[in-house]
Tab-separated table of C-alpha atoms in Angstrom:
chain	number	residue	atom	x	y	z
A	1	MET	CA	131.800	174.493	90.013
A	2	ASP	CA	130.307	176.597	92.772
A	3	LEU	CA	130.859	174.470	96.217
A	4	ARG	CA	127.738	176.314	97.570
A	5	ARG	CA	125.692	174.957	94.969
A	6	LEU	CA	127.079	171.323	95.400
A	7	SER	CA	126.610	171.780	99.324
A	8	SER	CA	123.039	172.522	99.012
A	9	PHE	CA	122.288	169.834	96.439
A	10	LEU	CA	124.193	167.179	98.764
A	11	ALA	CA	122.308	168.435	101.841
A	12	VAL	CA	118.950	167.862	99.874
A	13	VAL	CA	120.000	164.285	98.781
A	14	GLU	CA	120.977	163.451	102.430
A	15	GLU	CA	117.887	165.093	104.165
A	16	GLY	CA	115.447	164.044	101.568
A	17	HIS	CA	113.612	167.428	101.969
A	18	PHE	CA	114.372	170.968	100.738
A	19	GLY	CA	113.305	172.559	103.922
A	20	ARG	CA	115.292	170.423	106.298
A	21	ALA	CA	118.292	170.753	103.932
A	22	ALA	CA	117.807	174.672	104.221
A	23	ALA	CA	117.639	174.605	108.058
A	24	ARG	CA	120.912	172.542	108.376
A	25	LEU	CA	122.652	174.932	106.065
A	26	PHE	CA	121.118	177.971	107.654
A	27	LEU	CA	119.916	179.102	104.330
A	28	SER	CA	116.238	179.958	103.037
A	29	PRO	CA	114.361	176.928	101.288
A	30	ALA	CA	114.320	179.346	98.294
A	31	ALA	CA	118.175	179.786	98.076
A	32	VAL	CA	118.720	175.867	98.278
A	33	THR	CA	115.976	175.436	95.508
A	34	GLN	CA	117.878	178.075	93.459
A	35	HIS	CA	121.300	176.338	94.025
A	36	VAL	CA	119.893	172.934	92.781
A	37	GLN	CA	118.186	174.542	89.678
A	38	GLN	CA	121.456	176.444	88.640
A	39	LEU	CA	123.326	173.184	88.969
A	40	GLU	CA	120.846	171.324	86.815
A	41	ARG	CA	121.147	174.134	84.197
A	42	GLU	CA	124.772	173.944	84.340
A	43	LEU	CA	124.959	170.200	83.975
A	44	GLY	CA	121.986	169.945	81.707
A	45	ALA	CA	120.559	167.348	83.618
A	46	ARG	CA	117.703	166.622	86.154
A	47	LEU	CA	119.330	165.856	89.403
A	48	LEU	CA	116.436	165.407	91.863
A	49	ASP	CA	112.880	163.651	91.675
A	50	ARG	CA	110.522	165.954	93.378
A	51	GLY	CA	107.378	163.751	94.028
A	52	ASN	CA	105.079	163.864	96.816
A	53	GLY	CA	107.399	161.956	99.103
A	54	PRO	CA	110.908	162.257	100.049
A	55	VAL	CA	113.086	164.088	97.451
A	56	ARG	CA	115.332	161.323	95.698
A	57	PRO	CA	118.285	161.730	93.429
A	58	THR	CA	118.049	160.880	89.799
A	59	ALA	CA	120.718	158.449	88.398
A	60	ALA	CA	122.600	161.575	87.299
A	61	GLY	CA	121.989	163.033	90.795
A	62	GLN	CA	123.488	159.855	92.405
A	63	ARG	CA	126.661	160.320	90.341
A	64	LEU	CA	127.016	164.037	91.196
A	65	ALA	CA	126.409	163.260	94.951
A	66	SER	CA	129.403	160.756	94.877
A	67	HIS	CA	131.732	163.138	93.420
A	68	ALA	CA	130.175	166.017	95.710
A	69	ARG	CA	131.279	164.296	98.813
A	70	THR	CA	134.655	163.943	97.486
A	71	LEU	CA	135.051	167.459	96.309
A	72	LEU	CA	133.488	169.090	99.604
A	73	ALA	CA	135.784	166.771	101.758
A	74	ALA	CA	138.834	168.035	99.790
A	75	ALA	CA	137.689	171.614	99.828
A	76	ASN	CA	137.129	171.409	103.627
A	77	ALA	CA	140.518	169.821	104.326
A	78	ALA	CA	142.158	172.602	101.985
A	79	VAL	CA	140.442	175.391	104.360
A	80	GLU	CA	141.662	173.589	107.465
A	81	ASP	CA	145.072	173.337	105.884
A	82	VAL	CA	145.225	177.082	104.920
A	83	THR	CA	143.910	178.312	108.494
A	84	GLU	CA	146.468	176.023	110.107
A	85	ALA	CA	149.255	177.326	108.043
A	86	ALA	CA	148.248	180.969	108.927
A	87	HIS	CA	148.458	180.445	112.556
A	88	ARG	CA	151.337	177.780	112.682
A	89	THR	CA	153.587	178.817	109.746
A	90	SER	CA	156.758	177.552	111.165
A	91	ALA	CA	155.289	174.146	112.324
A	92	ALA	CA	153.597	173.516	109.043
A	93	SER	CA	156.754	174.222	107.175
A	94	ALA	CA	158.768	171.669	109.055
A	95	LEU	CA	156.071	168.990	108.704
A	96	ALA	CA	155.724	169.766	104.900
A	97	ALA	CA	159.494	169.424	104.550
A	98	ARG	CA	159.253	166.040	106.104
A	99	GLY	CA	156.520	165.148	103.794
A	100	LEU	CA	153.767	162.473	104.402
A	101	ARG	CA	154.828	158.777	105.264
A	102	VAL	CA	152.122	156.189	104.461
A	103	GLY	CA	152.211	152.851	105.997
A	104	VAL	CA	150.855	149.865	104.072
A	105	MET	CA	150.271	146.389	105.283
A	106	GLY	CA	150.080	143.793	102.660
A	107	HIS	CA	147.779	145.382	99.746
A	108	GLY	CA	146.212	147.847	102.139
A	109	SER	CA	142.718	148.527	101.624
A	110	ALA	CA	142.709	147.182	97.946
A	111	GLU	CA	141.710	149.777	95.403
A	112	VAL	CA	141.137	152.484	97.929
A	113	THR	CA	144.959	152.643	98.682
A	114	PRO	CA	146.355	153.455	95.328
A	115	ALA	CA	143.377	155.792	94.674
A	116	ALA	CA	143.980	157.679	97.856
A	117	VAL	CA	147.865	157.930	97.277
A	118	ASN	CA	147.244	159.156	93.729
A	119	ALA	CA	144.682	161.601	95.000
A	120	PHE	CA	146.997	163.066	97.486
A	121	ARG	CA	149.756	163.485	95.038
A	122	ARG	CA	147.426	165.504	92.689
A	123	ALA	CA	146.085	167.468	95.436
A	124	ARG	CA	149.651	168.296	97.102
A	125	PRO	CA	152.275	167.885	94.473
A	126	GLU	CA	154.813	169.813	96.512
A	127	VAL	CA	154.692	167.409	99.526
A	128	PRO	CA	156.910	164.491	99.337
A	129	LEU	CA	155.239	161.219	100.017
A	130	LYS	CA	156.888	158.022	101.072
A	131	LEU	CA	155.353	154.481	101.126
A	132	VAL	CA	156.497	152.234	103.990
A	133	GLN	CA	155.778	148.420	104.028
A	134	LEU	CA	154.335	147.354	107.277
A	135	THR	CA	154.507	143.701	108.609
A	136	PHE	CA	151.616	141.957	110.329
A	137	THR	CA	153.114	143.099	113.712
A	138	GLU	CA	152.653	146.907	113.033
A	139	HIS	CA	149.207	147.810	113.462
A	140	CYS	CA	149.965	150.790	115.837
A	141	SER	CA	153.722	150.544	116.615
A	142	ALA	CA	154.722	152.265	113.399
A	143	LEU	CA	152.382	155.149	114.312
A	144	ARG	CA	153.296	155.242	117.985
A	145	GLU	CA	157.035	155.323	116.982
A	146	ASP	CA	156.541	158.125	114.446
A	147	ARG	CA	157.922	155.945	111.644
A	148	VAL	CA	154.635	156.657	109.689
A	149	ASP	CA	151.827	159.359	109.752
A	150	VAL	CA	149.173	157.374	108.307
A	151	ALA	CA	148.720	153.549	107.854
A	152	PHE	CA	146.362	151.013	106.020
A	153	VAL	CA	146.087	148.153	108.252
A	154	ARG	CA	143.733	145.313	109.168
A	155	PRO	CA	141.609	144.363	111.052
A	156	ALA	CA	139.663	147.171	112.657
A	157	ILE	CA	141.352	148.017	116.156
A	158	GLU	CA	140.728	149.955	119.159
A	159	SER	CA	143.606	151.692	120.815
A	160	GLU	CA	144.098	154.785	122.942
A	161	GLY	CA	145.568	157.704	120.937
A	162	ILE	CA	144.677	155.911	117.743
A	163	GLU	CA	141.848	157.038	115.314
A	164	VAL	CA	140.429	154.402	113.004
A	165	ASP	CA	138.519	154.910	109.692
A	166	ILE	CA	136.912	151.832	108.393
A	167	LEU	CA	137.464	151.822	104.611
A	168	THR	CA	136.451	148.341	103.275
A	169	THR	CA	134.330	145.518	104.634
A	170	GLU	CA	135.039	142.281	103.079
A	171	GLN	CA	134.363	138.337	103.064
A	172	ARG	CA	136.914	136.251	104.602
A	173	ILE	CA	138.965	133.693	102.744
A	174	VAL	CA	141.578	131.005	103.596
A	175	ALA	CA	144.598	130.206	101.440
A	176	VAL	CA	145.459	126.680	101.070
A	177	PRO	CA	147.735	124.419	99.038
A	178	ALA	CA	146.475	123.347	95.667
A	179	ALA	CA	146.859	119.769	96.671
A	180	SER	CA	144.679	120.268	99.783
A	181	GLN	CA	141.089	118.713	99.765
A	182	LEU	CA	139.795	122.018	100.732
A	183	ALA	CA	141.010	123.349	97.274
A	184	ASP	CA	137.936	121.802	95.718
A	185	ALA	CA	135.558	124.137	97.585
A	186	ALA	CA	137.091	127.414	95.983
A	187	GLY	CA	133.955	127.867	94.155
A	188	THR	CA	131.477	126.880	96.829
A	189	GLY	CA	133.040	128.036	99.993
A	190	VAL	CA	133.431	126.491	103.467
A	191	ARG	CA	132.450	127.279	107.074
A	192	VAL	CA	134.580	128.019	109.940
A	193	ALA	CA	134.165	124.700	111.375
A	194	ASP	CA	135.836	123.265	108.333
A	195	ILE	CA	138.956	125.335	108.692
A	196	ILE	CA	139.316	126.307	112.312
A	197	ASP	CA	142.069	123.588	112.781
A	198	LEU	CA	144.162	124.209	109.790
A	199	PRO	CA	147.979	124.643	110.427
A	200	TYR	CA	147.900	128.448	110.079
A	201	LEU	CA	151.373	130.160	109.707
A	202	ARG	CA	152.802	131.266	112.946
A	203	LEU	CA	153.215	134.875	113.891
A	204	PRO	CA	155.900	136.618	116.166
A	205	ARG	CA	154.985	136.714	119.946
A	206	HIS	CA	154.844	140.531	119.778
A	207	THR	CA	152.042	140.563	116.985
A	208	PRO	CA	149.072	142.704	118.377
A	209	ARG	CA	146.188	140.486	119.565
A	210	PRO	CA	143.647	141.803	117.028
A	211	PHE	CA	145.733	140.553	114.220
A	212	THR	CA	146.231	137.103	115.670
A	213	ASP	CA	142.531	136.732	116.308
A	214	TYR	CA	141.784	137.862	112.702
A	215	LEU	CA	144.280	135.285	111.331
A	216	TYR	CA	143.302	132.454	113.461
A	217	PHE	CA	139.498	133.096	113.446
A	218	ASP	CA	139.677	133.794	117.170
A	219	GLU	CA	140.036	130.199	118.393
A	220	GLY	CA	142.175	128.197	116.096
A	221	GLU	CA	145.055	126.470	117.793
A	222	ARG	CA	147.013	124.432	115.444
A	223	ARG	CA	150.043	126.116	114.222
A	224	ALA	CA	152.402	125.519	110.947
A	225	PRO	CA	156.106	125.324	111.208
A	226	ASP	CA	156.765	128.645	109.549
A	227	CYS	CA	156.364	132.029	110.810
A	228	ALA	CA	154.988	134.720	108.646
A	229	LEU	CA	155.415	138.611	108.703
A	230	THR	CA	154.292	139.431	105.167
A	231	PRO	CA	151.636	138.195	102.462
A	232	HIS	CA	154.972	136.969	100.537
A	233	ASP	CA	155.889	134.795	103.802
A	234	VAL	CA	152.447	133.326	103.852
A	235	LEU	CA	152.127	132.309	100.137
A	236	THR	CA	155.605	130.911	99.858
A	237	SER	CA	154.696	128.425	102.789
A	238	VAL	CA	151.222	127.770	101.571
A	239	ALA	CA	152.377	126.839	98.157
A	240	ALA	CA	154.996	124.663	99.566
A	241	GLY	CA	152.436	122.674	101.707
A	242	ARG	CA	153.728	123.885	105.024
A	243	GLY	CA	150.582	125.563	106.299
A	244	ALA	CA	147.346	127.802	105.510
A	245	GLY	CA	146.702	131.388	105.760
A	246	SER	CA	143.720	133.595	106.080
A	247	GLY	CA	142.738	137.206	104.642
A	248	LEU	CA	140.271	139.389	103.180
A	249	LYS	CA	138.620	138.490	99.719
A	250	SER	CA	140.438	141.112	97.898
A	251	PHE	CA	143.774	139.366	99.044
A	252	ALA	CA	142.982	136.820	96.154
A	253	ARG	CA	142.972	139.501	93.441
A	254	TYR	CA	146.253	141.087	94.472
A	255	TYR	CA	148.120	137.828	95.122
A	256	PRO	CA	147.486	135.182	92.603
A	257	TRP	CA	150.108	132.671	93.349
A	258	PRO	CA	150.878	129.281	91.589
A	259	GLY	CA	150.228	126.285	93.969
A	260	THR	CA	147.971	128.367	96.064
A	261	VAL	CA	143.932	128.456	96.232
A	262	TYR	CA	141.726	130.750	97.867
A	263	VAL	CA	138.412	129.343	99.472
A	264	PRO	CA	135.629	131.596	100.838
A	265	VAL	CA	134.545	131.080	104.506
A	266	LEU	CA	130.911	131.470	104.229
A	267	ASP	CA	129.806	132.036	107.758
A	268	ALA	CA	132.898	133.917	109.129
A	269	PRO	CA	132.023	137.471	110.187
A	270	CYS	CA	133.046	140.145	107.460
A	271	ALA	CA	136.230	142.073	108.491
A	272	HIS	CA	137.553	145.445	107.975
A	273	SER	CA	140.521	147.274	106.364
A	274	VAL	CA	141.021	150.478	108.044
A	275	LEU	CA	143.126	153.689	107.953
A	276	VAL	CA	144.766	154.547	111.274
A	277	THR	CA	146.075	157.994	112.364
A	278	ARG	CA	147.395	159.512	115.531
A	279	THR	CA	144.517	161.223	117.498
A	280	GLY	CA	144.914	165.095	117.265
A	281	ASP	CA	147.875	164.741	114.935
A	282	PRO	CA	148.687	168.455	113.946
A	283	ASN	CA	150.138	167.704	110.564
A	284	PRO	CA	147.790	169.195	108.075
A	285	GLU	CA	148.756	166.658	105.571
A	286	VAL	CA	147.527	163.917	107.588
A	287	ARG	CA	144.000	165.706	107.683
A	288	ILE	CA	144.091	166.028	103.884
A	289	PHE	CA	145.137	162.567	103.218
A	290	ARG	CA	142.540	161.099	105.733
A	291	ALA	CA	139.704	163.305	104.212
A	292	LEU	CA	140.598	162.123	100.606
A	293	THR	CA	140.778	158.516	101.694
A	294	VAL	CA	137.591	158.433	103.574
A	295	ALA	CA	135.713	160.116	100.642
A	296	LEU	CA	137.362	157.725	98.223
A	297	ALA	CA	136.290	154.977	100.350
A	298	ARG	CA	132.700	155.709	100.044
A	299	GLU	CA	132.815	155.230	96.436
A	300	LEU	CA	135.351	152.591	96.054
A	301	GLY	CA	134.775	150.386	99.119
A	302	PRO	CA	131.882	148.395	97.450
A	303	LEU	CA	134.288	147.799	94.359
A	304	ALA	CA	137.088	146.644	96.740
A	305	ALA	CA	134.940	144.206	98.349
A	306	ARG	CA	133.725	142.525	95.410
């Protein structure tokens, strides 16, 4: 499939106008129109509704636009990779030999995480990829200490020298013992005022402030006797009736646990899972992984947040 045609088609979808798309691509409107028509003939489907108002994608066009973003992002990342290799052969070889180390906190960004890992393995089969499990304390430290090259963490953070890509936006939930009175609200939900004083699991003192604020909904004070570093720690204590935990909605899908019930928090602000990388990292594999992950998040983010 000709990437120039895909680029022209996607520009028309995003601009809603052939002329503006042509100006954005420094092409003539006729060339952009021809690219779209060639795509429609190639696929045997009408991709755009050309009415009196803005140009809009058809159902087939919406599907192609989603795939086009992923393909073009991967192609651009590949071009950057080749250019980098031409100018820094020795450095790129050393980085490729080390491979890519992907940090994952808990279940990462739900469906986005395994999709990104598998897409990278298909795109770069010659590059070793290592998954590194991160604890609740390792938002940025694993990156800063060069133990990982990219990391799926939560919530969104702001830190000097760290690039952040938001991948999912999800409803908050709390994990409570099945014997808790709040367990009856699993189907209806609760409000922050109902759960703010739960005995949430403690965190180590060196846990970054963004994660403690996230876990405790900013202002909770009561703490359980147990300390937690991983989802396994949280659920073991919750099932034993020794405390409560909180997380994103997708947590419930990935961690079904006997003796534990997940209750949605209706009025808590939604939270994000993110991909973090080092600002200006010269590793071309990082750029490829980041481009693939961000493109996949556009498609899978709504699925992960369901």
